[in-house]
């Protein structure tokens, strides 16, 4: 069966699919894709049967460790990773919200020391659906809809 | 690591609470000590708080220690723009312990991470103030002879009041507490604490008034209802009048009941209560010195 790809094909690499359109640039930030030298292509506002619209990211010649990619679960909990080898999807992976999140997210509490001084944030995930993360420093909770990438 | 800090009340175990109670009593019996001889304690008050600072400094002096520090950030390097990180790094070279109050929440936990010496949180914004909770517990222990099987009335601002939240967390470690929450709906105990009690199988009751029920109480813990929390000043006036504890209300209360308040009080306890032997808030403040002596010597492992 011949499939038309919305974003051009890669020979080897990773396709991150089912990213909420709002989260595309957050995923770019979290994975620091702006610092990559590999070919990276993006598609946004693509039609999706499940999500209405979605975003997709294709990264040539790059595979991710779970620990690295699980961070995107904070903004794209339903993202799917497709491992491409020789133009074929050889493996599909889902992302999992880690128990502990270091850096990445800003604490929602404006009076938190992490927003006043150059302190890397640390959160404990106390609920995954919806996401609730407790700040190690100020002990306040940042909720899913308040998540801002640092 | 090896070093021990006190940042939140939950940093201590039940055994440690009991040890603090025991040490507080020991220091109250003999307040002139030399355990801190040759030691220097830094009291860094980035935000002024006369009561808490003097209580800590009295505790250090009674233990025979020396004090360095500042009582507001104008007289410190902060006014020159130094970061908290750098201030703590510097001071931890000069002192054997740091006691700090800071307006930013989480500042004490961060300071503990940066510092090589133990840190005591003397208040980080609206977050934690654990020595207050320990002195509340000591006051309860002293007047009731136990921390188990107590009927506790928490009255006033139960939503924003950090002292009642910390006290609830600490006392939930002990056997069979009964909590009675007295607050207007706008200032009710947050769900997360009620859920916590339910999960631990601890009984609690919520009330809008307390006049008819305080006869059950062993402890009446009064807090200030803050005017600025109310959008409608009329609502505040209504609530303010409900929660004034007056002397005649204590007529039929239990003989062992004690009235506690973290102070400062505004008008929630009528001054005609002050001379009633059931009023305990001024002694409670005095107990703070012995509890702080206990916390300092426990963290520094001085026995
Ligand atoms: N060689 C390739 N290069 C780039 N993207 C690809 C390649 N193969 C598959 N994809 C993309 O990876 C995702 C998963 O592919 P596939 O398993 O075929 O489809 P689906 O999971 O949607 O049924 C799709 O978005 C598809 O466009
Ligand atoms: Mg698909
Ligand atoms: Zn925080």
XYZ file of C-alpha atoms and ligand atoms in Angstrom:
482
model
C 0.000 0.000 0.000
C 1.329 3.372 -0.933
C 1.191 6.007 1.791
C 1.439 9.715 1.208
C 3.559 11.326 3.916
C 2.704 14.852 5.039
C 6.278 15.518 5.977
C 9.030 14.080 3.840
C 10.410 10.619 4.539
C 13.619 9.846 6.385
C 15.782 6.805 5.924
C 16.837 6.358 9.543
C 15.834 8.230 12.658
C 12.904 9.000 14.918
C 9.419 10.251 14.133
C 7.582 11.798 17.073
C 3.900 11.634 16.254
C 0.698 12.693 17.991
C 2.053 15.848 19.563
C -0.685 18.360 20.486
C -0.282 21.344 18.127
C 0.112 23.693 21.121
C 3.003 21.611 22.411
C 5.174 21.435 19.284
C 7.564 24.204 20.246
C 7.676 23.037 23.863
C 8.817 19.620 22.623
C 11.464 21.342 20.496
C 12.623 23.205 23.598
C 12.619 20.180 25.893
C 14.596 18.016 23.458
C 16.779 20.995 22.510
C 16.175 20.223 18.837
C 17.216 23.768 17.954
C 20.749 22.751 18.884
C 20.773 19.679 16.600
C 22.831 19.469 13.446
C 20.799 16.536 12.083
C 18.032 17.161 9.613
C 14.848 17.934 11.580
C 11.505 18.480 9.850
C 8.280 19.617 11.451
C 4.644 19.479 10.538
C 2.004 21.321 12.497
C -1.787 21.521 12.315
C -1.935 18.201 10.492
C -5.250 16.335 10.451
C -5.525 13.615 13.033
C -8.403 11.191 13.469
C -7.803 10.996 17.219
C -6.712 14.505 18.081
C -8.358 16.723 15.436
C -5.063 18.370 14.614
C -1.603 17.322 15.633
C 2.043 18.068 15.176
C 4.806 15.744 14.045
C 8.590 15.948 14.259
C 11.020 13.878 12.200
C 14.641 13.681 13.226
C 17.106 12.016 10.898
C 19.829 9.726 12.272
C 18.924 10.230 15.882
C 17.482 7.834 18.471
C 16.556 8.749 22.046
C 17.037 7.189 25.440
C 13.768 6.724 27.377
C 14.926 9.070 30.093
C 15.570 11.814 27.572
C 12.325 11.462 25.659
C 10.044 10.834 28.654
C 10.431 14.494 29.530
C 8.137 15.432 26.649
C 5.302 13.498 28.323
C 4.709 16.617 30.411
C 3.438 18.482 27.350
C 2.690 15.625 24.933
C 1.493 12.705 27.066
C 0.129 10.774 24.054
C 3.152 11.234 21.826
C 4.355 8.162 19.937
C 7.885 7.508 18.888
C 8.396 5.649 15.638
C 11.839 4.255 15.171
C 12.684 4.311 11.467
C 15.305 2.090 9.916
C 15.698 1.921 6.207
C 12.426 3.838 5.637
C 10.440 1.333 7.704
C 8.863 1.775 11.140
C 10.648 -0.950 13.092
C 9.489 -0.031 16.585
C 6.842 2.118 18.263
C 7.244 3.562 21.710
C 5.022 5.557 24.019
C 6.261 8.172 26.448
C 5.919 7.875 30.193
C 5.715 10.672 32.714
C 8.777 10.401 34.977
C 8.395 10.414 38.774
C 10.824 13.263 39.150
C 11.286 16.206 36.803
C 14.469 18.230 37.058
C 14.879 21.502 35.196
C 12.603 21.946 32.155
C 9.483 23.268 33.892
C 9.075 26.579 35.655
C 7.421 26.588 39.093
C 4.020 28.254 38.832
C 4.415 29.980 42.210
C 5.697 33.523 41.504
C 7.051 33.678 45.081
C 9.159 30.540 44.614
C 12.916 30.952 45.013
C 13.421 29.156 41.675
C 11.785 32.139 39.974
C 13.920 34.658 41.828
C 17.348 33.168 41.577
C 19.169 30.926 39.143
C 18.028 27.655 40.733
C 17.227 24.606 38.634
C 13.688 23.406 39.409
C 12.886 19.977 40.871
C 9.418 18.487 40.947
C 7.853 15.312 42.168
C 4.981 14.128 39.984
C 2.075 13.506 42.347
C -0.532 12.791 39.652
C -0.177 11.951 35.937
C -3.726 12.475 34.758
C -4.066 15.397 34.902
C -0.452 16.212 35.674
C 0.215 17.674 39.122
C 3.795 18.390 40.075
C 4.988 19.401 43.537
C 7.925 21.776 43.779
C 10.774 20.431 45.919
C 11.545 23.957 47.118
C 8.312 25.877 47.764
C 6.123 22.716 48.069
C 3.418 24.293 45.867
C 1.719 22.366 43.077
C 1.994 23.254 39.395
C -0.976 21.881 37.420
C -0.977 20.598 33.848
C -2.551 23.727 32.352
C 0.051 25.897 34.085
C 3.120 24.099 32.765
C 5.633 26.518 31.301
C 8.973 25.428 29.936
C 11.895 27.128 31.611
C 25.644 14.170 53.650
C 25.606 13.689 57.407
C 24.182 17.108 58.132
C 20.605 17.545 59.285
C 18.340 20.519 58.578
C 14.869 21.528 59.702
C 13.018 23.073 56.777
C 9.500 21.586 56.971
C 7.745 19.969 59.912
C 7.570 16.686 57.972
C 11.396 16.537 57.900
C 11.191 15.138 61.440
C 9.944 11.677 62.384
C 7.614 10.952 65.293
C 10.651 9.819 67.323
C 12.305 13.150 66.656
C 9.173 15.059 67.719
C 9.271 13.138 70.990
C 12.968 13.760 71.410
C 12.404 17.505 70.927
C 9.640 17.407 73.561
C 11.948 15.671 76.018
C 14.859 18.035 75.360
C 12.597 21.094 75.610
C 11.534 19.962 79.044
C 15.132 19.347 80.071
C 16.127 22.844 78.948
C 13.145 24.411 80.646
C 14.207 22.785 83.904
C 17.742 24.002 83.427
C 17.907 26.856 80.920
C 21.510 27.774 81.593
C 23.617 25.537 79.370
C 27.024 25.548 77.762
C 26.453 23.053 74.946
C 27.132 25.719 72.313
C 30.319 26.965 73.963
C 32.817 27.920 71.272
C 30.164 27.718 68.542
C 28.854 30.483 66.309
C 25.280 30.536 65.028
C 24.179 32.817 62.205
C 20.692 34.330 62.314
C 19.935 35.677 58.860
C 16.676 37.606 58.790
C 16.150 38.805 55.241
C 12.741 39.919 56.425
C 12.178 41.435 59.849
C 10.535 39.319 62.561
C 11.291 40.531 66.035
C 9.504 37.767 67.936
C 10.999 34.765 66.168
C 14.484 36.257 65.939
C 14.638 37.175 69.623
C 13.352 33.746 70.602
C 16.084 32.025 68.568
C 18.749 34.424 69.836
C 17.648 33.854 73.404
C 17.873 30.081 72.782
C 21.404 30.397 71.367
C 22.511 32.598 74.278
C 21.072 30.194 76.847
C 23.028 27.394 75.184
C 26.207 29.450 75.525
C 26.696 30.158 71.814
C 27.691 33.309 69.931
C 25.458 35.027 67.380
C 26.331 36.671 64.075
C 23.844 37.878 61.475
C 21.454 40.597 60.459
C 17.854 41.468 61.220
C 16.729 42.869 57.877
C 18.098 42.733 54.373
C 18.933 46.471 54.317
C 21.815 45.922 56.670
C 23.095 42.902 54.750
C 24.990 42.213 51.576
C 21.623 41.607 49.903
C 21.227 45.353 49.602
C 24.372 45.243 47.447
C 22.680 42.709 45.175
C 24.331 39.534 46.416
C 22.373 36.357 45.637
C 21.001 34.114 48.368
C 23.330 31.424 47.048
C 26.427 33.551 47.625
C 25.296 34.873 51.010
C 24.696 31.328 52.266
C 28.004 30.061 50.830
C 29.842 32.826 52.615
C 28.020 32.529 55.947
C 28.384 28.750 56.060
C 32.136 29.367 56.225
C 31.696 31.551 59.284
C 29.062 29.731 61.349
C 28.253 26.260 62.680
C 24.561 26.646 61.876
C 22.317 28.990 59.914
C 18.884 30.095 61.092
C 17.106 32.063 58.422
C 13.900 33.835 57.522
C 13.379 34.865 53.923
C 10.358 36.182 51.999
C 10.711 33.751 49.065
C 9.067 30.340 49.377
C 11.490 27.444 49.097
C 14.437 29.708 49.991
C 15.225 27.672 53.117
C 15.256 24.326 51.270
C 17.562 25.909 48.714
C 19.816 27.380 51.420
C 20.078 23.930 53.033
C 21.261 22.556 49.689
C 23.881 25.269 49.289
C 25.082 25.294 52.907
C 27.640 22.911 54.421
C 26.234 23.540 57.907
C 22.706 22.745 59.198
C 19.932 25.192 58.313
C 16.820 25.945 60.364
C 13.937 27.532 58.516
C 12.538 30.373 60.625
C 9.894 31.099 57.967
C 10.065 31.078 54.159
C 7.260 33.350 52.974
C 3.884 31.675 53.428
C 5.429 28.215 53.198
C 6.884 26.668 56.387
C 7.791 27.687 59.929
C 8.506 24.379 61.670
C 9.865 25.689 65.001
C 6.428 27.265 65.591
C 4.803 23.844 65.223
C 7.276 22.208 67.584
C 6.671 24.854 70.235
C 2.922 24.385 69.747
C 3.424 20.653 70.300
C 5.554 21.252 73.366
C 2.863 23.534 74.766
C 0.283 20.811 74.205
C 2.522 18.120 75.698
C 3.267 20.251 78.738
C -0.336 21.140 79.492
C -1.988 17.830 78.568
C 0.794 15.403 79.435
C 0.426 13.658 76.072
C 0.124 14.124 72.311
C -2.249 11.155 71.856
C -6.042 11.092 72.281
C -6.618 14.825 72.057
C -9.617 16.801 70.912
C -8.264 19.793 69.017
C -10.224 22.819 67.902
C -8.582 24.793 65.119
C -10.339 28.130 64.718
C -10.177 30.970 62.212
C -8.267 31.058 58.950
C -7.783 27.380 58.195
C -7.249 27.961 54.490
C -4.151 30.147 54.428
C -2.900 29.609 57.971
C 0.309 27.590 57.662
C 0.547 27.002 61.433
C -2.673 24.975 61.531
C -1.632 22.916 58.501
C 1.741 22.041 60.020
C 0.188 21.257 63.396
C -2.334 18.958 61.716
C 0.437 17.121 59.839
C 2.520 16.671 62.988
C -0.293 15.589 65.314
C -1.605 13.114 62.753
C 1.455 11.021 63.712
C -0.052 10.444 67.148
C -2.850 8.162 68.352
C -6.555 9.056 68.021
C -6.609 12.783 67.485
C -9.998 14.377 66.825
C -9.886 17.582 64.816
C -12.657 20.141 64.954
C -12.302 22.760 62.250
C -14.090 26.030 62.892
C -13.969 28.354 59.903
C -16.206 30.253 57.508
C -16.632 28.479 54.123
C -14.270 30.999 52.505
C -11.484 30.016 54.902
C -12.246 26.302 55.314
C -9.539 23.659 55.701
C -8.278 22.793 52.172
C -9.364 19.453 50.695
C -5.808 18.097 50.507
C -5.573 18.107 54.326
C -9.020 16.589 54.796
C -8.140 13.888 52.274
C -4.890 13.246 54.123
C -6.797 12.732 57.383
C -9.357 10.471 55.693
C -6.581 8.312 54.271
C -5.113 7.967 57.751
C -8.544 7.174 59.236
C -8.427 10.264 61.456
C -11.748 11.825 62.526
C -12.471 15.457 61.777
C -15.558 17.658 61.939
C -16.263 20.989 60.317
C -18.234 23.747 62.009
C -19.260 27.291 61.237
C -19.556 28.257 64.893
C -18.002 26.967 68.066
C -19.926 28.472 70.967
C -21.976 25.341 71.647
C -19.284 22.733 71.158
C -16.034 23.988 72.695
C -16.818 22.106 75.894
C -15.365 19.005 74.195
C -12.010 20.657 73.520
C -8.651 19.839 75.085
C -6.929 22.466 72.972
C -8.440 25.537 71.325
C -5.993 26.811 68.726
C -7.053 30.300 67.644
C -5.726 32.015 64.527
C -6.128 35.440 63.073
C -8.764 35.919 60.369
C -7.088 38.204 57.896
C -9.222 41.007 56.559
C -7.324 41.147 53.282
C -8.546 37.626 52.377
C -12.114 38.866 51.972
C -13.429 40.510 48.836
C -16.564 41.722 50.559
C -15.845 43.731 53.743
C -19.377 42.962 54.985
C -18.565 39.233 54.932
C -15.447 39.906 56.945
C -17.351 41.878 59.587
C -19.833 39.006 59.959
C -17.139 36.358 60.348
C -14.914 38.469 62.576
C -17.655 38.677 65.180
C -18.313 34.935 65.222
C -14.721 34.110 66.103
C -14.042 36.315 69.062
C -13.298 34.085 72.024
C -14.632 35.693 75.197
C -14.104 34.698 78.788
C -17.747 33.722 79.493
C -17.584 31.161 76.654
C -15.038 29.217 78.702
C -17.290 28.759 81.739
C -18.214 25.125 81.028
C -15.115 24.018 79.147
C -12.973 21.130 80.375
C -10.668 21.946 83.301
C -7.618 20.901 81.250
C -8.435 22.996 78.164
C -5.809 25.475 76.994
C -6.115 28.291 74.503
C -3.229 28.614 72.092
C -2.487 31.283 69.487
C 0.641 31.732 67.356
C 0.468 35.521 67.982
C 0.200 38.312 67.138
C -3.467 38.359 68.084
C -5.675 41.110 66.743
C -9.158 40.785 68.215
C -9.973 37.066 67.957
C -9.280 36.551 71.660
C -10.883 39.135 73.927
C -8.444 40.594 76.446
C -10.791 39.434 79.224
C -9.545 35.886 78.495
C -5.933 36.810 79.285
C -6.251 36.405 83.060
C -8.130 33.089 82.783
C -5.786 30.195 83.691
C -6.992 28.470 80.498
C -5.300 31.202 78.436
C -1.917 29.856 77.446
C -0.689 31.940 74.477
C 1.886 33.989 76.351
C 3.387 30.934 78.052
C 3.298 29.239 74.641
C 5.583 31.994 73.294
C 7.933 31.515 76.263
C 8.033 27.756 75.572
C 9.441 28.632 72.151
C 12.828 29.441 73.650
C 13.203 25.948 75.164
C 11.907 24.249 72.016
C 14.407 26.186 69.915
C 17.217 25.211 72.303
C 16.091 21.620 71.741
C 15.989 21.935 67.929
C 19.454 23.498 67.780
C 21.072 20.908 70.033
C 19.307 18.040 68.244
C 20.475 19.178 64.788
C 24.022 19.740 66.006
C 23.987 16.421 67.845
C 24.874 18.006 71.163
C 22.398 15.898 73.247
N 10.353 6.551 6.500
C 9.612 7.446 7.143
N 10.043 8.704 7.179
C 9.329 9.646 7.849
N 8.175 9.425 8.504
C 7.696 8.169 8.468
C 8.389 7.120 7.811
N 7.670 6.004 7.966
C 6.576 6.310 8.719
N 6.606 7.626 9.013
C 5.651 8.359 9.878
O 5.645 7.748 11.167
C 4.331 7.718 11.730
C 3.931 6.286 12.024
O 3.861 5.559 10.868
P 2.952 4.289 10.671
O 3.284 3.307 11.710
O 3.114 3.868 9.266
O 1.515 4.908 10.767
P 0.392 4.912 11.936
O 1.052 4.680 13.239
O -0.144 6.307 11.804
O -0.567 3.891 11.487
C 3.426 8.366 10.681
O 3.236 9.736 11.054
C 4.199 8.281 9.395
O 3.907 9.402 8.574
Mg -1.153 7.796 12.460
Zn 8.402 26.293 43.673
